[in-house]
Amino acid sequence: MKPHAFDAALALTPIASGRYAGRTSADYWNMVGPFGGCTAATVLKAVLGHPELLGAPLSITVNYAGALAQGPFEVQLLPARTNRSTQHWTAAIVQNDAQGQPVVATTATVITAVRRETWSLSDLPMPAVPRPSEAQPRRYDKAMAWLDHYELRPVRGLIPQAWDGREQDHSVSRLWMRDQPLRPLDFCSLLALSDIFYPRVWLRRATRVPAGTVSITTYFHAGEKELRETGSGYLLGQARGQEFRNGFFDQSAQLWNEAGTLLCTSHQIVYFKE
């Protein structure tokens, strides 16, 4: 059976202790390199497949030092320290340049943890929005390849239809999302979905300026139980910019399942040009 395109994009081959060979996927190509969510998920896939893994993902920070070129790359992974309940990892994605010299394209830190049942509470309820069946799917024909692999149903903050430079009074977007074709949610696909939002500066300014993520951190609140309960259902994603200043801005995001369970939150810093 042919694997899902997302799983094929994350395929890694162990080549030595803490070293994995991978290859970029045309299916998840963005403007000048792979979709950042797919790159982050590749790092997480390496961690989850490591024989010394403790627990499940708690957080991951991915720093995009440069765009990956089409072709092979290597994930280098080190379990830096293991405690009783947490494990700390450092990682890098390395790719040879035109002269055959290895260059670091991505660095990352990952924390995994053994979770124990304790008092729990959500201080961030899911906003009231139309159900997925009430929101129209949005197609992005002739856009980036990776968008073809997600079903997106916006309910607020659609990408501007006119790039007229008219500043908006907010940068909030809300949309239902899931993999297309359908695929049961796991930590890697949840991570990729946390980076699905277009740059908030586009909505705030209605101007399509060049922009790209410099660093993203995603915090996992879901465990295996919540992932199983979500299955291949829709997630509601919300994103908002916070401060736009001197060529950089930050944006936060939250993802809930249809039952209203907060699965993950993320924060990223993004550069933009005039």
Short mmCIF file of C-alpha atoms in Angstrom, two decimals:
data_model
loop_
_atom_site.label_atom_id
_atom_site.label_comp_id
_atom_site.label_asym_id
_atom_site.label_seq_id
_atom_site.Cartn_x
_atom_site.Cartn_y
_atom_site.Cartn_z
CA MET A 1 0.00 0.00 0.00
CA LYS A 2 1.36 3.40 -0.95
CA PRO A 3 2.21 5.47 2.15
CA HIS A 4 0.50 8.77 2.84
CA ALA A 5 2.44 11.65 1.27
CA PHE A 6 3.19 13.06 4.73
CA ASP A 7 4.71 9.79 5.92
CA ALA A 8 6.74 9.53 2.71
CA ALA A 9 8.05 13.07 3.25
CA LEU A 10 9.19 12.16 6.78
CA ALA A 11 10.86 8.90 5.79
CA LEU A 12 14.31 8.54 7.43
CA THR A 13 16.98 5.86 7.13
CA PRO A 14 19.38 5.31 10.07
CA ILE A 15 22.99 5.58 8.88
CA ALA A 16 24.81 5.68 12.23
CA SER A 17 24.07 6.32 15.89
CA GLY A 18 22.08 9.57 16.02
CA ARG A 19 22.31 10.11 12.25
CA TYR A 20 19.47 9.70 9.76
CA ALA A 21 19.30 10.19 6.00
CA GLY A 22 16.28 11.89 4.49
CA ARG A 23 15.21 13.59 1.30
CA THR A 24 13.04 16.64 0.62
CA SER A 25 9.56 16.01 -0.79
CA ALA A 26 8.09 17.89 -3.75
CA ASP A 27 4.65 17.24 -2.20
CA TYR A 28 5.43 19.58 0.72
CA TRP A 29 7.36 22.25 -1.15
CA ASN A 30 6.91 25.90 -0.14
CA MET A 31 8.19 29.02 -1.89
CA VAL A 32 11.97 28.52 -1.57
CA GLY A 33 12.19 25.24 0.35
CA PRO A 34 10.10 22.64 2.18
CA PHE A 35 7.07 23.68 4.22
CA GLY A 36 8.48 24.57 7.66
CA GLY A 37 5.97 22.37 9.46
CA CYS A 38 7.19 19.37 7.49
CA THR A 39 10.83 20.18 8.31
CA ALA A 40 9.99 20.44 12.02
CA ALA A 41 8.07 17.16 11.86
CA THR A 42 11.09 15.47 10.30
CA VAL A 43 13.19 16.38 13.34
CA LEU A 44 10.48 15.11 15.67
CA LYS A 45 10.19 11.88 13.66
CA ALA A 46 13.91 11.25 14.26
CA VAL A 47 13.49 11.79 18.01
CA LEU A 48 10.46 9.52 18.22
CA GLY A 49 12.34 6.77 16.42
CA HIS A 50 15.47 6.95 18.59
CA PRO A 51 16.07 3.82 20.70
CA GLU A 52 16.82 5.89 23.83
CA LEU A 53 13.53 7.84 23.70
CA LEU A 54 11.89 8.62 27.04
CA GLY A 55 8.22 9.58 27.10
CA ALA A 56 6.35 11.66 24.54
CA PRO A 57 6.88 15.13 23.05
CA LEU A 58 6.48 18.07 25.43
CA SER A 59 7.98 20.87 23.32
CA ILE A 60 10.09 21.50 20.25
CA THR A 61 11.90 24.62 19.06
CA VAL A 62 13.04 24.71 15.45
CA ASN A 63 15.32 27.43 14.08
CA TYR A 64 15.43 27.84 10.31
CA ALA A 65 18.98 28.94 9.55
CA GLY A 66 18.49 28.57 5.80
CA ALA A 67 16.21 26.92 3.29
CA LEU A 68 16.80 23.29 2.40
CA ALA A 69 17.51 22.70 -1.28
CA GLN A 70 15.81 19.90 -3.16
CA GLY A 71 17.58 16.63 -2.51
CA PRO A 72 19.14 14.58 0.30
CA PHE A 73 19.87 15.80 3.82
CA GLU A 74 20.97 14.36 7.15
CA VAL A 75 19.35 14.69 10.58
CA GLN A 76 21.89 14.68 13.40
CA LEU A 77 20.45 13.94 16.83
CA LEU A 78 21.84 13.91 20.36
CA PRO A 79 20.04 12.98 23.61
CA ALA A 80 21.80 15.69 25.64
CA ARG A 81 20.43 14.73 29.04
CA THR A 82 17.90 12.32 30.50
CA ASN A 83 16.26 12.96 33.87
CA ARG A 84 13.65 10.92 35.71
CA SER A 85 10.71 12.53 33.90
CA THR A 86 12.19 14.63 31.08
CA GLN A 87 14.65 14.13 28.27
CA HIS A 88 16.46 16.91 26.41
CA TRP A 89 17.54 16.59 22.78
CA THR A 90 19.55 18.72 20.38
CA ALA A 91 19.27 18.26 16.63
CA ALA A 92 20.42 19.68 13.32
CA ILE A 93 19.55 19.14 9.69
CA VAL A 94 22.67 19.27 7.52
CA GLN A 95 22.87 19.38 3.74
CA ASN A 96 25.81 19.59 1.36
CA ASP A 97 26.14 22.83 -0.59
CA ALA A 98 27.08 23.14 -4.28
CA GLN A 99 30.73 22.55 -3.40
CA GLY A 100 29.90 19.39 -1.45
CA GLN A 101 30.53 21.00 1.95
CA PRO A 102 28.11 20.24 4.80
CA VAL A 103 26.02 23.25 5.85
CA VAL A 104 23.59 23.45 8.77
CA ALA A 105 20.14 24.39 7.49
CA THR A 106 18.13 23.83 10.67
CA THR A 107 18.82 23.55 14.39
CA ALA A 108 16.38 22.32 17.01
CA THR A 109 15.87 21.41 20.64
CA VAL A 110 13.26 18.90 21.73
CA ILE A 111 11.98 17.96 25.17
CA THR A 112 10.16 14.70 25.75
CA ALA A 113 8.54 13.78 29.04
CA VAL A 114 6.77 11.06 30.98
CA ARG A 115 3.40 12.53 31.92
CA ARG A 116 1.55 11.50 35.06
CA GLU A 117 -2.13 12.00 35.85
CA THR A 118 -2.51 15.19 37.92
CA TRP A 119 -4.94 18.05 38.40
CA SER A 120 -5.60 19.55 34.97
CA LEU A 121 -7.49 22.58 33.68
CA SER A 122 -7.79 24.54 30.43
CA ASP A 123 -7.62 28.32 30.78
CA LEU A 124 -8.09 28.83 27.03
CA PRO A 125 -11.48 27.50 25.86
CA MET A 126 -12.11 26.94 22.17
CA PRO A 127 -13.80 30.00 20.62
CA ALA A 128 -17.37 29.70 19.36
CA VAL A 129 -17.22 29.13 15.60
CA PRO A 130 -19.37 27.45 12.93
CA ARG A 131 -18.95 23.69 12.70
CA PRO A 132 -16.69 22.33 9.93
CA SER A 133 -19.71 21.35 7.81
CA GLU A 134 -20.87 24.98 7.93
CA ALA A 135 -17.55 26.39 6.69
CA GLN A 136 -16.66 26.22 3.03
CA PRO A 137 -13.37 24.54 2.06
CA ARG A 138 -10.85 26.91 0.55
CA ARG A 139 -8.71 25.92 -2.42
CA TYR A 140 -5.43 27.62 -3.23
CA ASP A 141 -4.92 26.75 -6.89
CA LYS A 142 -1.49 27.48 -8.34
CA ALA A 143 -0.15 28.12 -4.82
CA MET A 144 2.52 26.18 -2.91
CA ALA A 145 2.48 22.39 -3.33
CA TRP A 146 2.10 21.64 0.40
CA LEU A 147 -1.31 23.33 0.53
CA ASP A 148 -2.72 20.56 -1.68
CA HIS A 149 -2.25 18.13 1.21
CA TYR A 150 -4.53 19.89 3.70
CA GLU A 151 -8.25 20.52 3.85
CA LEU A 152 -8.73 24.09 5.09
CA ARG A 153 -12.09 25.61 6.03
CA PRO A 154 -11.59 29.25 7.14
CA VAL A 155 -14.15 30.87 9.44
CA ARG A 156 -12.38 34.18 10.10
CA GLY A 157 -9.37 36.06 8.80
CA LEU A 158 -9.19 34.72 5.27
CA ILE A 159 -6.12 35.58 3.27
CA PRO A 160 -6.77 39.00 1.68
CA GLN A 161 -8.53 38.89 -1.65
CA ALA A 162 -7.19 42.32 -2.61
CA TRP A 163 -3.61 43.32 -1.85
CA ASP A 164 -4.58 46.98 -1.55
CA GLY A 165 -2.49 47.97 1.49
CA ARG A 166 -5.52 48.78 3.61
CA GLU A 167 -4.50 48.00 7.17
CA GLN A 168 -6.88 45.78 9.13
CA ASP A 169 -7.75 46.25 12.80
CA HIS A 170 -6.70 42.70 13.75
CA SER A 171 -4.54 39.79 12.61
CA VAL A 172 -6.72 36.91 13.87
CA SER A 173 -7.45 33.89 11.68
CA ARG A 174 -9.55 30.86 12.59
CA LEU A 175 -9.97 27.79 10.43
CA TRP A 176 -10.82 24.12 10.54
CA MET A 177 -8.04 21.92 9.19
CA ARG A 178 -7.00 18.32 8.66
CA ASP A 179 -4.74 16.22 6.47
CA GLN A 180 -5.89 15.46 2.94
CA PRO A 181 -6.17 12.56 2.22
CA LEU A 182 -7.31 11.76 5.74
CA ARG A 183 -4.71 10.49 8.17
CA PRO A 184 -5.02 9.73 11.92
CA LEU A 185 -3.47 12.53 13.94
CA ASP A 186 -0.11 11.89 15.57
CA PHE A 187 2.53 14.11 17.15
CA CYS A 188 4.32 14.76 13.85
CA SER A 189 1.20 15.79 11.94
CA LEU A 190 0.01 17.90 14.89
CA LEU A 191 3.35 19.72 14.84
CA ALA A 192 3.10 20.38 11.11
CA LEU A 193 -0.44 21.72 11.51
CA SER A 194 0.74 24.18 14.18
CA ASP A 195 2.73 25.95 11.44
CA ILE A 196 -0.02 26.03 8.81
CA PHE A 197 -0.96 29.71 9.17
CA TYR A 198 0.08 32.29 6.59
CA PRO A 199 2.13 35.28 7.88
CA ARG A 200 0.03 37.58 10.07
CA VAL A 201 1.60 40.63 8.46
CA TRP A 202 -0.24 39.81 5.25
CA LEU A 203 -3.61 40.06 6.99
CA ARG A 204 -2.73 43.11 9.10
CA ARG A 205 -1.42 45.12 6.12
CA ALA A 206 -3.17 43.53 3.13
CA THR A 207 0.25 43.63 1.50
CA ARG A 208 1.98 40.44 0.35
CA VAL A 209 5.50 41.19 1.51
CA PRO A 210 8.23 38.51 1.59
CA ALA A 211 8.12 36.78 4.98
CA GLY A 212 9.42 33.60 6.57
CA THR A 213 9.63 31.89 9.94
CA VAL A 214 12.95 32.28 11.75
CA SER A 215 12.08 30.17 14.80
CA ILE A 216 9.00 28.31 16.04
CA THR A 217 8.27 26.64 19.36
CA THR A 218 5.35 24.25 19.72
CA TYR A 219 4.10 22.98 23.09
CA PHE A 220 2.23 19.67 23.15
CA HIS A 221 -0.66 19.45 25.60
CA ALA A 222 -2.12 16.30 24.07
CA GLY A 223 -1.01 12.78 24.85
CA GLU A 224 -1.69 9.55 23.00
CA LYS A 225 -5.22 9.41 24.46
CA GLU A 226 -6.20 12.80 23.03
CA LEU A 227 -4.64 11.95 19.67
CA ARG A 228 -6.64 8.71 19.46
CA GLU A 229 -9.84 10.53 20.39
CA THR A 230 -9.20 13.09 17.64
CA GLY A 231 -8.46 10.48 14.97
CA SER A 232 -8.72 12.00 11.50
CA GLY A 233 -11.20 14.66 12.60
CA TYR A 234 -10.88 18.40 12.12
CA LEU A 235 -8.79 20.69 14.27
CA LEU A 236 -9.70 24.31 14.88
CA GLY A 237 -6.68 26.54 14.55
CA GLN A 238 -6.41 30.14 15.70
CA ALA A 239 -3.47 32.46 15.00
CA ARG A 240 -2.77 36.05 16.01
CA GLY A 241 0.14 38.44 15.54
CA GLN A 242 1.33 40.33 18.61
CA GLU A 243 4.03 42.84 17.74
CA PHE A 244 5.24 44.01 14.33
CA ARG A 245 8.47 45.95 14.54
CA ASN A 246 11.52 46.70 12.41
CA GLY A 247 11.37 43.73 10.09
CA PHE A 248 10.17 41.05 12.53
CA PHE A 249 6.91 40.04 14.18
CA ASP A 250 5.73 37.25 16.45
CA GLN A 251 2.56 35.24 16.12
CA SER A 252 0.91 32.76 18.47
CA ALA A 253 -1.38 29.86 17.59
CA GLN A 254 -3.66 27.35 19.31
CA LEU A 255 -5.15 24.10 18.00
CA TRP A 256 -8.24 22.38 19.45
CA ASN A 257 -10.00 19.22 18.33
CA GLU A 258 -13.74 19.16 17.61
CA ALA A 259 -14.46 18.20 21.24
CA GLY A 260 -12.82 21.45 22.37
CA THR A 261 -9.65 19.89 23.80
CA LEU A 262 -6.59 22.12 23.44
CA LEU A 263 -3.99 19.90 21.75
CA CYS A 264 -1.05 22.26 21.28
CA THR A 265 0.02 25.89 21.30
CA SER A 266 2.83 27.52 19.36
CA HIS A 267 4.78 30.74 19.11
CA GLN A 268 7.03 31.89 16.31
CA ILE A 269 9.15 34.83 15.27
CA VAL A 270 8.93 35.80 11.60
CA TYR A 271 10.95 38.17 9.43
CA PHE A 272 9.33 40.36 6.79
CA LYS A 273 10.55 42.80 4.18
CA GLU A 274 9.05 46.04 2.98
#
